[in-house]
PDB file of C-alpha atoms in Angstrom:
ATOM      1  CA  UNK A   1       0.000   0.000   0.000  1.00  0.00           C
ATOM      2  CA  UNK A   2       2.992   2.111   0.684  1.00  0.00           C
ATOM      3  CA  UNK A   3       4.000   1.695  -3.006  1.00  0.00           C
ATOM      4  CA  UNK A   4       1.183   3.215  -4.406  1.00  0.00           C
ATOM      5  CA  UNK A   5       0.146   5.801  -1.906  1.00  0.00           C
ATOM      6  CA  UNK A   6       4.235   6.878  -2.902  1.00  0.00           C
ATOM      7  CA  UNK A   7       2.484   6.649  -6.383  1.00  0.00           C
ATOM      8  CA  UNK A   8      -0.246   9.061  -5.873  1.00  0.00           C
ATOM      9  CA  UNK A   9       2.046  11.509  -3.679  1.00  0.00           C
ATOM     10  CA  UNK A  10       4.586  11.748  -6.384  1.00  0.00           C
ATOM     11  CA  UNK A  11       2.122  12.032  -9.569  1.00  0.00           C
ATOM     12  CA  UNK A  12       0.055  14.749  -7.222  1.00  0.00           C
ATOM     13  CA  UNK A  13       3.436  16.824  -6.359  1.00  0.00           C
ATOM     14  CA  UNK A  14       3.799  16.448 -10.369  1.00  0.00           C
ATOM     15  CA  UNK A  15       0.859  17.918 -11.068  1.00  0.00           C
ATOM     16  CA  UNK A  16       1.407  20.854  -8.777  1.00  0.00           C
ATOM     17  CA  UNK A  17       4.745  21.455 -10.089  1.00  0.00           C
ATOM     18  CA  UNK A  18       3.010  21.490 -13.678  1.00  0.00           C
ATOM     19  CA  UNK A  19       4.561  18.377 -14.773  1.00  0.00           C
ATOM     20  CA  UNK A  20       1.140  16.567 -16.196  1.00  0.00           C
ATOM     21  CA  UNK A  21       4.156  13.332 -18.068  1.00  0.00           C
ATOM     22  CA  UNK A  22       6.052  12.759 -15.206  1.00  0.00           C
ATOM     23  CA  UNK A  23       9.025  10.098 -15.879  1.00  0.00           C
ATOM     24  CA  UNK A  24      10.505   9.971 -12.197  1.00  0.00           C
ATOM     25  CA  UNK A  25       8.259   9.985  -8.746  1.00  0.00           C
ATOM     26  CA  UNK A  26       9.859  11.990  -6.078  1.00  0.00           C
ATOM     27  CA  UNK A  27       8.434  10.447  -3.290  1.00  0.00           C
ATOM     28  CA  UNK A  28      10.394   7.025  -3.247  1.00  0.00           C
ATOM     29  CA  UNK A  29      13.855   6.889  -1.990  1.00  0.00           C
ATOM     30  CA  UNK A  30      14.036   9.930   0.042  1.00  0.00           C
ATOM     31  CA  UNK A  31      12.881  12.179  -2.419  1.00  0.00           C
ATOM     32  CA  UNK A  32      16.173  11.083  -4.844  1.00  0.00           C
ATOM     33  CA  UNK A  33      12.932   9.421  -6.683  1.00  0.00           C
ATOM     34  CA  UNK A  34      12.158   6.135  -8.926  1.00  0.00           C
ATOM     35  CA  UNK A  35      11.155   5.770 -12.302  1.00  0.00           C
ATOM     36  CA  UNK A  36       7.726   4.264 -11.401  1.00  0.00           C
ATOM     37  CA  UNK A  37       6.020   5.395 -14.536  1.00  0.00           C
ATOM     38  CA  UNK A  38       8.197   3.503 -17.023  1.00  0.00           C
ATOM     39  CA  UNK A  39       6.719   0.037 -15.402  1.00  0.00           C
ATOM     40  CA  UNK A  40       3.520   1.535 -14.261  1.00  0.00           C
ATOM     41  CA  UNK A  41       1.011   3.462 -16.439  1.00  0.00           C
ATOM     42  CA  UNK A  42      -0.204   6.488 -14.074  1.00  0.00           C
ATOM     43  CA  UNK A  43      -3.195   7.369 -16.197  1.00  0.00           C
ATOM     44  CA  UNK A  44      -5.827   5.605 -13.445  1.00  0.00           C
ATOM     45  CA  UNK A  45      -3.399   7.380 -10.480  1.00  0.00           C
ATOM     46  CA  UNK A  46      -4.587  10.436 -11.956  1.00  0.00           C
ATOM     47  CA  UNK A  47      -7.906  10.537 -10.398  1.00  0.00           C
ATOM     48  CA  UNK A  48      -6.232  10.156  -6.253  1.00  0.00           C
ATOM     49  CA  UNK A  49      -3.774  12.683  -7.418  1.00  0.00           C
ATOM     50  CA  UNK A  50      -6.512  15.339  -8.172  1.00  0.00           C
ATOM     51  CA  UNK A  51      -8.298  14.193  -4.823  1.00  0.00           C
ATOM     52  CA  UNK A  52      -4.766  15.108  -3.590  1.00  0.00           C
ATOM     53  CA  UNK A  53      -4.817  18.261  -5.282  1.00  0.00           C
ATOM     54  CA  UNK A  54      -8.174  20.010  -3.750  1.00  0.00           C
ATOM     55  CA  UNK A  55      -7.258  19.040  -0.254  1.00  0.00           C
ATOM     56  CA  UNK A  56      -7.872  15.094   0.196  1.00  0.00           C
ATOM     57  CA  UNK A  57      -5.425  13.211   2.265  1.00  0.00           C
ATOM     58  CA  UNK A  58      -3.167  10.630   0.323  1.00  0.00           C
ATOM     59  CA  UNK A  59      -4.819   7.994   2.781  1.00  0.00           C
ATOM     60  CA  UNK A  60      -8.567   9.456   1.732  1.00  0.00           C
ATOM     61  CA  UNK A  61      -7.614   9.913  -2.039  1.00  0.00           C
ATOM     62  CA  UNK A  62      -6.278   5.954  -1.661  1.00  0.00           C
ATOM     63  CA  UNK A  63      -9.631   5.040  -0.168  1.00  0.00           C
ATOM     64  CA  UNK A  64     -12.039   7.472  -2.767  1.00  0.00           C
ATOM     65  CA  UNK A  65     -10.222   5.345  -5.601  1.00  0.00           C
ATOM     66  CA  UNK A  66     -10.629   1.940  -3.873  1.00  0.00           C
ATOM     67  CA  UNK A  67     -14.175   3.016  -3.516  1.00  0.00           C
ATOM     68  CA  UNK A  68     -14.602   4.244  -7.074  1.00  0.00           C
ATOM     69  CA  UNK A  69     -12.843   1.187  -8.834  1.00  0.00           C
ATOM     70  CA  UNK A  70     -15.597  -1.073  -6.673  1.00  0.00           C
ATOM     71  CA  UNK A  71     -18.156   0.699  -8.207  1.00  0.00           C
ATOM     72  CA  UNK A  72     -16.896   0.817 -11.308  1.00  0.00           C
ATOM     73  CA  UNK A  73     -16.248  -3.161 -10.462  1.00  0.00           C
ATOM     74  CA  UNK A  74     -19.732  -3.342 -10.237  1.00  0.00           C
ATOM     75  CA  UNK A  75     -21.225  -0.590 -12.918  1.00  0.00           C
ATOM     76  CA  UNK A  76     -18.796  -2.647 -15.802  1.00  0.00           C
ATOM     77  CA  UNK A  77     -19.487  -5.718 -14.936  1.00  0.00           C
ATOM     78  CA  UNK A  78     -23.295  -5.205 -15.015  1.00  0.00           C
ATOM     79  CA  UNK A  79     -23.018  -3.320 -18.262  1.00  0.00           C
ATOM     80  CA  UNK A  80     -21.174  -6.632 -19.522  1.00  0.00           C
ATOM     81  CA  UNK A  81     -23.857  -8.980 -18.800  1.00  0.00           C
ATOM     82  CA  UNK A  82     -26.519  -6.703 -19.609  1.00  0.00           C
ATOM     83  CA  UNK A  83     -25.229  -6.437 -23.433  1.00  0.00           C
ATOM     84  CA  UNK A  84     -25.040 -10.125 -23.903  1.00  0.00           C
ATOM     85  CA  UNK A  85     -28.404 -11.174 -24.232  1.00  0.00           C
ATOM     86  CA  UNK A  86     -30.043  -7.549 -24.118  1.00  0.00           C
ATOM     87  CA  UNK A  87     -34.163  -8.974 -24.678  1.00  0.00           C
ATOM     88  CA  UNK A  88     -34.504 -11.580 -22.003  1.00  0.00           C
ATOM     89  CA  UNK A  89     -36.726 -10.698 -19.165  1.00  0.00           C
ATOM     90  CA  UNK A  90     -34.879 -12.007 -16.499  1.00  0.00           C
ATOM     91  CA  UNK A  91     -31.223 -10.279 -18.408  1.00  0.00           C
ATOM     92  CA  UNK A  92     -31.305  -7.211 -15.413  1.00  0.00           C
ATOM     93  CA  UNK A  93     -32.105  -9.448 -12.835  1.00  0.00           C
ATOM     94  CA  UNK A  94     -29.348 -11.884 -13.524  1.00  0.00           C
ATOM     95  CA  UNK A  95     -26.790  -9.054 -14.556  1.00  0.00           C
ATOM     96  CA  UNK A  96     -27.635  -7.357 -10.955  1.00  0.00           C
ATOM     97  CA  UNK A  97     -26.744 -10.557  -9.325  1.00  0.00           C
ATOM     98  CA  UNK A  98     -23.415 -11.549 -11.464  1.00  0.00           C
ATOM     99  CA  UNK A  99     -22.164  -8.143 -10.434  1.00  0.00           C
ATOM    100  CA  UNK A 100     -22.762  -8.754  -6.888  1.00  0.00           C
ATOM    101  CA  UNK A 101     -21.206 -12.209  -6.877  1.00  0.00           C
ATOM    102  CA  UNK A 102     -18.479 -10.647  -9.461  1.00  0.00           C
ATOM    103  CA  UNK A 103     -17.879  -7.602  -7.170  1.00  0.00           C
ATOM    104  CA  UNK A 104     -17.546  -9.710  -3.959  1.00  0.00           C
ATOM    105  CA  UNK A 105     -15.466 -12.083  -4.973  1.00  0.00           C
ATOM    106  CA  UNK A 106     -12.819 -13.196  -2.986  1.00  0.00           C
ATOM    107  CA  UNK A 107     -10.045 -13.250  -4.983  1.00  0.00           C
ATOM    108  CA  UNK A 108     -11.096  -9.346  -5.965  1.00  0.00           C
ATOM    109  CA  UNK A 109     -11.190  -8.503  -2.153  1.00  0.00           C
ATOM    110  CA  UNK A 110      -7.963 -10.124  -1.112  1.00  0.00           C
ATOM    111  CA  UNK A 111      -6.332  -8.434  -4.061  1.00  0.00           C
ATOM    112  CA  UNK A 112      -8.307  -5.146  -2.411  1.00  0.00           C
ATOM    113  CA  UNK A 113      -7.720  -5.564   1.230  1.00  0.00           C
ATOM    114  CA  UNK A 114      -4.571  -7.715   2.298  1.00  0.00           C
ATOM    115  CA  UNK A 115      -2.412  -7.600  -0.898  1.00  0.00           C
ATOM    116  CA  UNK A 116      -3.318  -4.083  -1.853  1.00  0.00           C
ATOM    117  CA  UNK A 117      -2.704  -4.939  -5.639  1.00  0.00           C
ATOM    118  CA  UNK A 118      -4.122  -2.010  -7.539  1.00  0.00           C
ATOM    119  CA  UNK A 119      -2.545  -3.093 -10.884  1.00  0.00           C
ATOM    120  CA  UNK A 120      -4.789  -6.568 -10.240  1.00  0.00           C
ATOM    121  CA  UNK A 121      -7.925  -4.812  -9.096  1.00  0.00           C
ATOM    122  CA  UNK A 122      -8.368  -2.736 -11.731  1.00  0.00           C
ATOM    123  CA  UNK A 123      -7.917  -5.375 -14.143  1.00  0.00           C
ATOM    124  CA  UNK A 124     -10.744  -7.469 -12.621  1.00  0.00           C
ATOM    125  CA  UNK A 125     -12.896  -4.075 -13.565  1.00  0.00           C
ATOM    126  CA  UNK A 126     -11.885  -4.499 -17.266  1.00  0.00           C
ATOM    127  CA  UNK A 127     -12.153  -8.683 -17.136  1.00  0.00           C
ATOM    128  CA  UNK A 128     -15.911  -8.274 -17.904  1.00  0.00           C
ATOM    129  CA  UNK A 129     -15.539  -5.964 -20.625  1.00  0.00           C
ATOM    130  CA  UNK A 130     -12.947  -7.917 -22.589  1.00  0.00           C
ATOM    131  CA  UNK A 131     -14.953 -11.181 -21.493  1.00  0.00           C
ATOM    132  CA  UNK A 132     -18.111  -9.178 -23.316  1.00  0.00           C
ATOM    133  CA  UNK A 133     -16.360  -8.051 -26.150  1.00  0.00           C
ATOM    134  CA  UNK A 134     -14.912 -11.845 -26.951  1.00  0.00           C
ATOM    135  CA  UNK A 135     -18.211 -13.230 -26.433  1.00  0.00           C
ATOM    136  CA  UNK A 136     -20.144 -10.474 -28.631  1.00  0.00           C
ATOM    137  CA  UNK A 137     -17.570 -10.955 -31.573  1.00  0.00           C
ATOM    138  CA  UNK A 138     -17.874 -14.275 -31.650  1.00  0.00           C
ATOM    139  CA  UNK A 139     -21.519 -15.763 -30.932  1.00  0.00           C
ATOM    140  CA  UNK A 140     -23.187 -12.534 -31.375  1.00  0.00           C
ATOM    141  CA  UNK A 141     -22.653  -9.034 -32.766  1.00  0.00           C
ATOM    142  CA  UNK A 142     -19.084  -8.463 -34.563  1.00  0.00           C
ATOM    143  CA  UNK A 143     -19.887  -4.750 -35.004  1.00  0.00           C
ATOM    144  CA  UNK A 144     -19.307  -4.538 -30.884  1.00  0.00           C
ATOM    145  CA  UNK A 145     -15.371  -5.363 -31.457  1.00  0.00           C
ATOM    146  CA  UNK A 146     -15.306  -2.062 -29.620  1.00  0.00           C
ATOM    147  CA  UNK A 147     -15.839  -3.931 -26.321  1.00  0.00           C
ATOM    148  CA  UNK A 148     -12.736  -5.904 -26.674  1.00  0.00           C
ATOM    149  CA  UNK A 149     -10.541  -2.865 -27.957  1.00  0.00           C
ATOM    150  CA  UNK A 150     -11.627  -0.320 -25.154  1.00  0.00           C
ATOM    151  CA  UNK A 151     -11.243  -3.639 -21.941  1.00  0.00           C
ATOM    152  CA  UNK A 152      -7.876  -4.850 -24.142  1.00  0.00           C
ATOM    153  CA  UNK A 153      -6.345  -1.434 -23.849  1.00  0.00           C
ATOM    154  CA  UNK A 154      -7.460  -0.481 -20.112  1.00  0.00           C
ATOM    155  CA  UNK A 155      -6.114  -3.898 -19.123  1.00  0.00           C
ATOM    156  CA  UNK A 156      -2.995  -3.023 -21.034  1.00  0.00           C
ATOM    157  CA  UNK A 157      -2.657   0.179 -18.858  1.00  0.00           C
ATOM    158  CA  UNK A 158      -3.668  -1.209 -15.765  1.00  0.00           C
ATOM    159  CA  UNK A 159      -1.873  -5.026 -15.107  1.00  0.00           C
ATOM    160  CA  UNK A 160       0.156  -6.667 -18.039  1.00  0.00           C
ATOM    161  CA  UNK A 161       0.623  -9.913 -16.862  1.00  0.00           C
ATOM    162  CA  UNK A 162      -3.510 -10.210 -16.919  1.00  0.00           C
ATOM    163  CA  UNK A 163      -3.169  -8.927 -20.273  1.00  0.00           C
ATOM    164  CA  UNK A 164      -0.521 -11.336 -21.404  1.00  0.00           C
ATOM    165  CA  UNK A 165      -3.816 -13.812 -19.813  1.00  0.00           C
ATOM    166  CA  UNK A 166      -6.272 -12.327 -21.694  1.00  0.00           C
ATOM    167  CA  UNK A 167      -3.878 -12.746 -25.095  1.00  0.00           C
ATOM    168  CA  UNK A 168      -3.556 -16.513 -24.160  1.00  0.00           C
ATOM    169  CA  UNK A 169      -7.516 -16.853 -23.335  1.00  0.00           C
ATOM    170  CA  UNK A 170      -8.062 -15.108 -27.222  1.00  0.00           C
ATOM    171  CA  UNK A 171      -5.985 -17.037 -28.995  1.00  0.00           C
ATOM    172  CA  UNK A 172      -7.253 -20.180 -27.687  1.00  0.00           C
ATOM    173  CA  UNK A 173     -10.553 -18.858 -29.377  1.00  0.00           C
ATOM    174  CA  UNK A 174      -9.371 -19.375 -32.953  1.00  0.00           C
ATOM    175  CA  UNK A 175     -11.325 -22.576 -33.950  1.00  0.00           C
ATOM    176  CA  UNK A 176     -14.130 -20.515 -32.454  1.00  0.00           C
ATOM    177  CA  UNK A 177     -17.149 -20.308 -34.700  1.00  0.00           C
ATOM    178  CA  UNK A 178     -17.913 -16.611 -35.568  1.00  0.00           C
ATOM    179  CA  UNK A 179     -21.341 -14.879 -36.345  1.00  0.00           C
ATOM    180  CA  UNK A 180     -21.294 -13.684 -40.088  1.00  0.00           C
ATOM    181  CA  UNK A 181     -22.002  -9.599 -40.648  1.00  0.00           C
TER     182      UNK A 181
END
């Protein structure tokens, strides 16, 4: 937790110092700083940095963004069901519930709570999305490959080795039978 709290200190002092691209965080090693940002994207550490910015604590902005990637957990992974069979009756019903289970999961919370892996809770808010997007080009509706560009390239930005998964789960796709236009 230290790690990233460093994370959103460093990108927030950035921002302050008008530095909105910065290469090297300040706030590890005694201010002599580490190149976080060349292994880490930053772009989802911007929103705790501007809670930062307008007076938040780094511990508050750390819990706001917890709180806002469990709703967006939830809000993404709804979506995601929801858009795979869009006319049954029962779709909302069962799309409120797979969120629930999704959201709660314990895997998700023990990434959340003990291990404090950011990188691996945001990708389980992009997992449904890409999950969506596969499913949708393949069985269903090729003209929503936007699903699986837009959870791809979050996932990219937020935990590679889950991406490097999510390559591995595609490709084991190709004998899969698609829908024609």
């Amino acid at each position: 937790m230290l790690f990233h709290k460093a994370r959103i200190e460093g990108l927030a002092l950035a921002f302050k110092n008008y530095d909105l691209n910065p290469k090297i965080n300040y706030s590890f090693l005694n201010g002599l700083g580490y190149a976080s940002s060349t292994f880490y994207s930053d772009i989802f550490f911007i929103i705790p940095a501007l809670l930062s910015l307008i007076g938040f604590t780094t511990s508050q902005s750390y819990i706001a963004f917890i709180f806002l990637l469990t709703f967006a957990t939830f809000y993404i992974s709804y979506y995601s069901r929801v858009i795979i069979d869009p006319t049954s009756s029962t779709n909302r019903r069962n799309s409120i519930i797979f969120s629930i289970f999704y959201t709660l999961a314990a895997n998700r919370l023990i990434d959340v709570y003990f291990h404090a892996a950011i990188g691996q809770t945001l990708a389980f808010v992009f997992y449904p999305l890409v999950l969506s997007g596969i499913y949708n080009i393949i069985y269903k509706d090729e003209s929503k490959w936007y699903l699986l560009t837009i959870g791809m390239t979050c996932l990219l930005l937020s935990h590679v080795i889950s991406t490097l998964l999510m390559v591995l789960l595609i490709a084991s796709t190709e004998n899969a039978t698609c829908v024609s236009p």
